[in-house]
mmCIF file of C-alpha atoms in Angstrom:
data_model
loop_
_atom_site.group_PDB
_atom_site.id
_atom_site.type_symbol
_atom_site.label_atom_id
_atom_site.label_comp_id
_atom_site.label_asym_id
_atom_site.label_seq_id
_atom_site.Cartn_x
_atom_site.Cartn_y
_atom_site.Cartn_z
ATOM 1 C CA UNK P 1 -146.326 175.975 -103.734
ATOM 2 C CA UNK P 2 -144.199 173.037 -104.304
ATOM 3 C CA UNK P 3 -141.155 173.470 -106.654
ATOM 4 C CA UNK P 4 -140.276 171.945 -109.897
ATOM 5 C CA UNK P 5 -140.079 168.474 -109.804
ATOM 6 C CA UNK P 6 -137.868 165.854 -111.125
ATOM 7 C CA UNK P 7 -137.415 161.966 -110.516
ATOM 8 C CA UNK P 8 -135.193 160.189 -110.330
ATOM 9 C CA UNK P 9 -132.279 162.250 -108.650
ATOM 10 C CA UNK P 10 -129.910 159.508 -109.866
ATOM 11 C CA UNK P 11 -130.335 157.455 -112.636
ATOM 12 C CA UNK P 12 -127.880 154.410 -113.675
ATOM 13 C CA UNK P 13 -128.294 152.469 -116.924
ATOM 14 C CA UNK P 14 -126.043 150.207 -118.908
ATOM 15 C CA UNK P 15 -125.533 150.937 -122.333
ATOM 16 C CA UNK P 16 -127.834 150.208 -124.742
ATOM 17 C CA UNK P 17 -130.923 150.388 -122.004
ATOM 18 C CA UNK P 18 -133.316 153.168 -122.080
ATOM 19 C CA UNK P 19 -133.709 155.994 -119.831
ATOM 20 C CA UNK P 20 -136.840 157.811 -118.605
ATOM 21 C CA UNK P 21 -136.474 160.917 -117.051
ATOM 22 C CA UNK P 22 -139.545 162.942 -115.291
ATOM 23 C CA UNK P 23 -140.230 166.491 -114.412
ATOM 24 C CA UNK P 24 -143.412 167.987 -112.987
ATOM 25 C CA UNK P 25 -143.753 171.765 -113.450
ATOM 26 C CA UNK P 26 -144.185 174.249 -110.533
ATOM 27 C CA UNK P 27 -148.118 174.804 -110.346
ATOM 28 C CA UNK P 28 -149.619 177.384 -112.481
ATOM 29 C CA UNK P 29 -146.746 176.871 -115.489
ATOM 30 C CA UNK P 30 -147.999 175.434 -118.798
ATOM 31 C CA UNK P 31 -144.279 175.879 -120.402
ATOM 32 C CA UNK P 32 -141.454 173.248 -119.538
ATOM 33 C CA UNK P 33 -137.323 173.245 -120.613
ATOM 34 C CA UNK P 34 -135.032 170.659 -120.485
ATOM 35 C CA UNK P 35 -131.163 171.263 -120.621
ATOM 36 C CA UNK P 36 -128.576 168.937 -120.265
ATOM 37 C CA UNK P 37 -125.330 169.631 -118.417
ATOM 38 C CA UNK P 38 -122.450 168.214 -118.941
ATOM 39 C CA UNK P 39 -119.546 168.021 -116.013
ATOM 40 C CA UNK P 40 -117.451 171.544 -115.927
ATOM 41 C CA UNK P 41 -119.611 172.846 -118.337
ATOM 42 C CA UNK P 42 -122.566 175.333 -118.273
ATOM 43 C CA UNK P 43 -126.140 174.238 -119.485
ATOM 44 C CA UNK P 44 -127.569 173.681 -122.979
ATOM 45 C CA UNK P 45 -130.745 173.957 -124.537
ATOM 46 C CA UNK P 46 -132.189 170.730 -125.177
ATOM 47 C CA UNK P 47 -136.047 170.846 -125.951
ATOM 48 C CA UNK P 48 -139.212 173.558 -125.140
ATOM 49 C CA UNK P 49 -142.842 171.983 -124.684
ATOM 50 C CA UNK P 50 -146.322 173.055 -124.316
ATOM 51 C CA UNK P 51 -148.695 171.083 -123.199
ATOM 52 C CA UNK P 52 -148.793 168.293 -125.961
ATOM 53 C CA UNK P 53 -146.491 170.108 -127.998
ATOM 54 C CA UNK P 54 -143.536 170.834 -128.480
ATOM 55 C CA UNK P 55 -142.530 174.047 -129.083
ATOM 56 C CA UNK P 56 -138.392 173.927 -129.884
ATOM 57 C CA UNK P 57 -136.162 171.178 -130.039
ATOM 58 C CA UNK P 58 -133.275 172.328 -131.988
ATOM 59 C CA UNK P 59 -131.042 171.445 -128.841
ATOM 60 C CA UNK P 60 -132.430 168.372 -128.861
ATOM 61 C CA UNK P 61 -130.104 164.922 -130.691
ATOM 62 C CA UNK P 62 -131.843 163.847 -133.860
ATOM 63 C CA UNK P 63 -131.496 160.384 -132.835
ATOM 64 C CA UNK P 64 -132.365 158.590 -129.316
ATOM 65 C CA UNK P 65 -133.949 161.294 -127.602
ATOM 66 C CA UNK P 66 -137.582 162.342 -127.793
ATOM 67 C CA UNK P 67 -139.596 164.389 -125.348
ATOM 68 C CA UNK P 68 -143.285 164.968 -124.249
ATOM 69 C CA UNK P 69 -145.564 167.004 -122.065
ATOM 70 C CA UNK P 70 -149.213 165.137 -121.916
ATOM 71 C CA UNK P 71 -152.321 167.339 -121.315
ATOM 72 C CA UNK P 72 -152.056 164.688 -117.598
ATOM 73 C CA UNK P 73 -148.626 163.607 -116.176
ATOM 74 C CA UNK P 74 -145.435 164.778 -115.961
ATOM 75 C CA UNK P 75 -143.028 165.714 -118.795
ATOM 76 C CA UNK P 76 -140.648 162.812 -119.721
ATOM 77 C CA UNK P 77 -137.280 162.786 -121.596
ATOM 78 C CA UNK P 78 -136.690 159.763 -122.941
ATOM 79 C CA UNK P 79 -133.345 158.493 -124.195
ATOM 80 C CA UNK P 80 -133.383 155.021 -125.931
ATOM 81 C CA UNK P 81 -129.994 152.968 -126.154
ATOM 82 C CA UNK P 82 -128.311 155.400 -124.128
ATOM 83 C CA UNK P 83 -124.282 155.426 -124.668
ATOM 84 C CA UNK P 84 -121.642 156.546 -122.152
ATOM 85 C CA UNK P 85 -121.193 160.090 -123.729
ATOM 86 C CA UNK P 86 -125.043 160.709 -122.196
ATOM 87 C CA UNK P 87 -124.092 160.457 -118.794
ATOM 88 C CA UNK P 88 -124.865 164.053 -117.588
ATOM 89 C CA UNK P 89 -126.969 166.215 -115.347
ATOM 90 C CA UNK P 90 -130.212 167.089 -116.822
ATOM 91 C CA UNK P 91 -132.619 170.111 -115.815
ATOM 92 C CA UNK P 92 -135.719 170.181 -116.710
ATOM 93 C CA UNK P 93 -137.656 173.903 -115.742
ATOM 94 C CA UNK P 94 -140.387 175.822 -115.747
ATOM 95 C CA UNK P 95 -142.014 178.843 -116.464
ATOM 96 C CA UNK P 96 -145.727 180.658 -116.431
ATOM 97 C CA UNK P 97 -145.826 182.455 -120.170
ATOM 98 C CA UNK P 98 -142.682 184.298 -121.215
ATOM 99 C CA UNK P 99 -141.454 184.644 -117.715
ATOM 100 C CA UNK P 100 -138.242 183.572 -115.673
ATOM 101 C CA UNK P 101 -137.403 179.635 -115.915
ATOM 102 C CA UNK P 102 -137.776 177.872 -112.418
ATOM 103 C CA UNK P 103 -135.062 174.654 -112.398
ATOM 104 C CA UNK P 104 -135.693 171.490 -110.637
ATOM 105 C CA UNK P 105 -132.994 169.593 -108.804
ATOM 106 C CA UNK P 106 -132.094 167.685 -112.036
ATOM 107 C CA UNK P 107 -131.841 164.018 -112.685
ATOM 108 C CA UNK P 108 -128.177 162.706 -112.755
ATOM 109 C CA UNK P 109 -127.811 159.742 -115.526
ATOM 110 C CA UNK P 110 -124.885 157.563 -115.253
ATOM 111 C CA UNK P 111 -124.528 155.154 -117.801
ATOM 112 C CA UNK P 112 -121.982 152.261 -117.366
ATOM 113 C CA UNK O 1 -123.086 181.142 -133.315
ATOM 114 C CA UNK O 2 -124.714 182.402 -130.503
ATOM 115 C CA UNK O 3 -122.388 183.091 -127.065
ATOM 116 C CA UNK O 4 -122.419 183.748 -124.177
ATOM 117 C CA UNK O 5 -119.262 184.236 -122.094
ATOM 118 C CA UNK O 6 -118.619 185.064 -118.424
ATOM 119 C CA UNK O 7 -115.654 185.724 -117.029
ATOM 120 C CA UNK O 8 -113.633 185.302 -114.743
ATOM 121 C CA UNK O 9 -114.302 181.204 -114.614
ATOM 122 C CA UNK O 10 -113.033 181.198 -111.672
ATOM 123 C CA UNK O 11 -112.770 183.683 -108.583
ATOM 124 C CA UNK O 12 -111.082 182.705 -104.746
ATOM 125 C CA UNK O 13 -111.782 185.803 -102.565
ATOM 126 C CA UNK O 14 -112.075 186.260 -98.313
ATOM 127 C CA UNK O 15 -115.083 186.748 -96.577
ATOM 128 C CA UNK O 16 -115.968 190.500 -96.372
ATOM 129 C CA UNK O 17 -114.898 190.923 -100.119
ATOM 130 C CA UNK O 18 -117.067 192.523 -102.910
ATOM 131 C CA UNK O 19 -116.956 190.954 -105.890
ATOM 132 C CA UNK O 20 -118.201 191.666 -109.662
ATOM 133 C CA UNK O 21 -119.124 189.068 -111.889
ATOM 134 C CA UNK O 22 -119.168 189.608 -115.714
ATOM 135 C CA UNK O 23 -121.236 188.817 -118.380
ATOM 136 C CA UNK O 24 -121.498 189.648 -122.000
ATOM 137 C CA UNK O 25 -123.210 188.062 -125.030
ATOM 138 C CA UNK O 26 -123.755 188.116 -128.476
ATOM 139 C CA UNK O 27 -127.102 186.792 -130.042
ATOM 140 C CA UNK O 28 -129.370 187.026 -133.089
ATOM 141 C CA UNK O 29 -132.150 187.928 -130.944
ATOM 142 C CA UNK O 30 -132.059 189.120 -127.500
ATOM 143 C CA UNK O 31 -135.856 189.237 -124.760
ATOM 144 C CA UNK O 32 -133.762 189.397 -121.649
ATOM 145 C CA UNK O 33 -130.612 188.291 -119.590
ATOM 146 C CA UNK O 34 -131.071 186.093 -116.384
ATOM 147 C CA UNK O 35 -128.559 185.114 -113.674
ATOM 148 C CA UNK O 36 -128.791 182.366 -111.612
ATOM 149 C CA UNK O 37 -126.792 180.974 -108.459
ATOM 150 C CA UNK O 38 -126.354 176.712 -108.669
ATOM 151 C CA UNK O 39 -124.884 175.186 -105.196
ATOM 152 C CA UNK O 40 -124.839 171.261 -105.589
ATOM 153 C CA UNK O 41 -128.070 171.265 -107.277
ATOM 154 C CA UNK O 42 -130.633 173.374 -108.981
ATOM 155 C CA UNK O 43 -130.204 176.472 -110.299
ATOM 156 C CA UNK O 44 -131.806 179.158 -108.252
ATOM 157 C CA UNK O 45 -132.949 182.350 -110.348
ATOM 158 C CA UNK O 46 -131.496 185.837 -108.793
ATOM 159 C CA UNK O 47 -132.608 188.575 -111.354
ATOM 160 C CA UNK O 48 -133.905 188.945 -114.946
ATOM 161 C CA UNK O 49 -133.172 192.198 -116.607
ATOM 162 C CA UNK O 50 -134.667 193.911 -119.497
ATOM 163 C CA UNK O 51 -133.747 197.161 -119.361
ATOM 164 C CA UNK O 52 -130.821 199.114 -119.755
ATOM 165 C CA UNK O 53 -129.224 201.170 -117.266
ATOM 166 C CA UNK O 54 -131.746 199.842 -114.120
ATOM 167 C CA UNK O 55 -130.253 198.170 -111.191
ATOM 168 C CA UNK O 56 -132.074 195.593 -109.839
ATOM 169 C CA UNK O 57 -131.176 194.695 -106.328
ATOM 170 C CA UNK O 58 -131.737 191.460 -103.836
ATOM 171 C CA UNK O 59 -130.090 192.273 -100.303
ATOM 172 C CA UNK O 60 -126.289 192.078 -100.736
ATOM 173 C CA UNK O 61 -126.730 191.440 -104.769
ATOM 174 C CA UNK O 62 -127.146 193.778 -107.222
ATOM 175 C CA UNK O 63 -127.058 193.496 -111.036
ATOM 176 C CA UNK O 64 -127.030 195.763 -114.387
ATOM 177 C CA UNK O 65 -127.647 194.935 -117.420
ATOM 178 C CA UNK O 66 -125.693 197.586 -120.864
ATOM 179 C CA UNK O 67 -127.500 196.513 -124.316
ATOM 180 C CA UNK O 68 -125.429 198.830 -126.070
ATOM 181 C CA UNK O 69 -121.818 197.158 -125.182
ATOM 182 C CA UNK O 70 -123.757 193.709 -124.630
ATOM 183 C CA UNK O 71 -122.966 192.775 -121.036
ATOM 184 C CA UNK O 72 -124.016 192.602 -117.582
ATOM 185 C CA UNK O 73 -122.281 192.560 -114.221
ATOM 186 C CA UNK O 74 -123.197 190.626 -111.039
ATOM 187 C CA UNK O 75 -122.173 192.342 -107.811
ATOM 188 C CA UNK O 76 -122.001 190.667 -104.271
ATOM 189 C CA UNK O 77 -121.298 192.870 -101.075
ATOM 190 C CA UNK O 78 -119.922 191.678 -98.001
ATOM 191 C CA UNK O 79 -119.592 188.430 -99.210
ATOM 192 C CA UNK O 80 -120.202 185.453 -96.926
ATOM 193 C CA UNK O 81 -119.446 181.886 -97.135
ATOM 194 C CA UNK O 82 -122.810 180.892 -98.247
ATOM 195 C CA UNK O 83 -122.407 183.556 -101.421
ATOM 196 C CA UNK O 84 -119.871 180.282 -102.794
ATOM 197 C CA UNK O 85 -121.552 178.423 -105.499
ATOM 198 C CA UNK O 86 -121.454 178.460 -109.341
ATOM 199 C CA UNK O 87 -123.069 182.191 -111.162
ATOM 200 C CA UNK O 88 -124.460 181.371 -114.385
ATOM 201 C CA UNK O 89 -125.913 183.890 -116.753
ATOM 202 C CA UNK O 90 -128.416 183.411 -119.587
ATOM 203 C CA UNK O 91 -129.925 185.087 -122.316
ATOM 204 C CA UNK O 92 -133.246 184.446 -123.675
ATOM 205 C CA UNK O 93 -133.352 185.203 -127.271
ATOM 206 C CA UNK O 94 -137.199 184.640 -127.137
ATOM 207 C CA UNK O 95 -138.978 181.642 -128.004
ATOM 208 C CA UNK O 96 -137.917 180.941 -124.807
ATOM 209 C CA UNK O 97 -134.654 179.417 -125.800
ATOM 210 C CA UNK O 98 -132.219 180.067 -122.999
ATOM 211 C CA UNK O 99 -128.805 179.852 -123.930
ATOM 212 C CA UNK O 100 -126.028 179.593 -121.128
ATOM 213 C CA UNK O 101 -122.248 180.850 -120.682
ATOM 214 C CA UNK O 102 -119.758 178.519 -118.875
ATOM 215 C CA UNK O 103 -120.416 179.952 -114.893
ATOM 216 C CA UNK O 104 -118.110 181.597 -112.944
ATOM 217 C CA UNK O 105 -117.136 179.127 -109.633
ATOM 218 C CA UNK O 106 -117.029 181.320 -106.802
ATOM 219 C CA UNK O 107 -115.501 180.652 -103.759
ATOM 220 C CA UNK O 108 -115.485 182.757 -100.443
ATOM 221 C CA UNK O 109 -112.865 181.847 -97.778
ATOM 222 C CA UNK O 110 -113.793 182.668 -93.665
#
């Protein structure tokens, strides 16, 4: 049973570019997290879908970001016009029903 | 605000050691409280706990979890130089929202 899932690994955009980010859950999970973490710093909440909803995004920024999970495909962050201040690590994870959260290997977003 | 703090940030120790890891929280709504060990990459889960008072136990790691005083403790035996790595604890206030303290970086010396 493969893992969770997450390409790219490394991600570099200029400012002002967009940024996709994808995560495929573990098998079997219909609930998928993504956090964002920031260097020296622990993880945050960003976003909690279903599939095609979403569930909470009250981590997520009002403006630039938006998230998905289609009933086919991956999950995808999206971040439009990226800026230098969202250069991070971000986690995206998984979880069958109210159980623990599997991680992925994250996607690393530098933004120059 | 929601917290959740873990101290110490930081612990050096020598191969052999045991160490304790703290954790305590304070949050509107509390399911459970996870720990997780994060090398270079992701983070790999180690227990949840529900429960008061009941150890749970992986090999050299154990882990308790005190809803009354609001923290848990993370304890590694004989530690080896594969136990170094970041130890990250969560809550999940339901709703699936997990929310994070800061890690403690812990690093074993041979």
């Amino acid at each position: 049973n493969a893992g969770v899932m997450q390409n790219p690994r490394h991600l570099v955009r200029r400012r002002g570019q967009e940024a996709r980010l994808r995560c495929s859950p573990m098998k079997g999970h219909s609930h998928v997290y993504w956090y964002r973490q920031l260097p020296e710093e622990g993880l945050k909440f960003m976003v909690y879908l279903q599939k095609e909803n979403i569930i909470d995004e009250s981590g997520m920024p009002k403006e630039r970001f938006s998230a998905e999970f289609p009933k086919e495909g991956p999950s995808i962050l999206r971040i439009q016009q990226v800026v230098r201040g969202d250069s991070a690590a971000y986690f995206c994870a998984s979880s069958p029903e109210f159980y623990e959260q599997y991680f992925g290997p994250g996607t690393r977003l530098t933004v120059t | 605000e929601d917290k959740v703090v873990q101290s110490p940030l930081s612990l050096v120790v020598h191969e052999g050691d045991t160490v304790t890891l703290n954790c305590s929280y304070e949050v509107t709504n509390f399911r459970s409280l996870l720990w997780y060990k994060q090398e270079k990459k992701a983070p790999t889960f180690l227990f949840m706990l529900t429960s008061s008072g009941i150890e749970k136990k992986s090999g050299r790691l154990s882990s308790i979890l005190d809803k009354k005083e609001l923290f848990s403790i993370l304890n590694i035996t004989a530690t080896q130089t594969g136990d170094s790595a970041v130890y990250l604890c969560a809550v999940n206030q339901g709703a699936q929202k997990l929310v994070f303290g800061q890690g403690t970086r812990l690093t074993i010396n041979p």
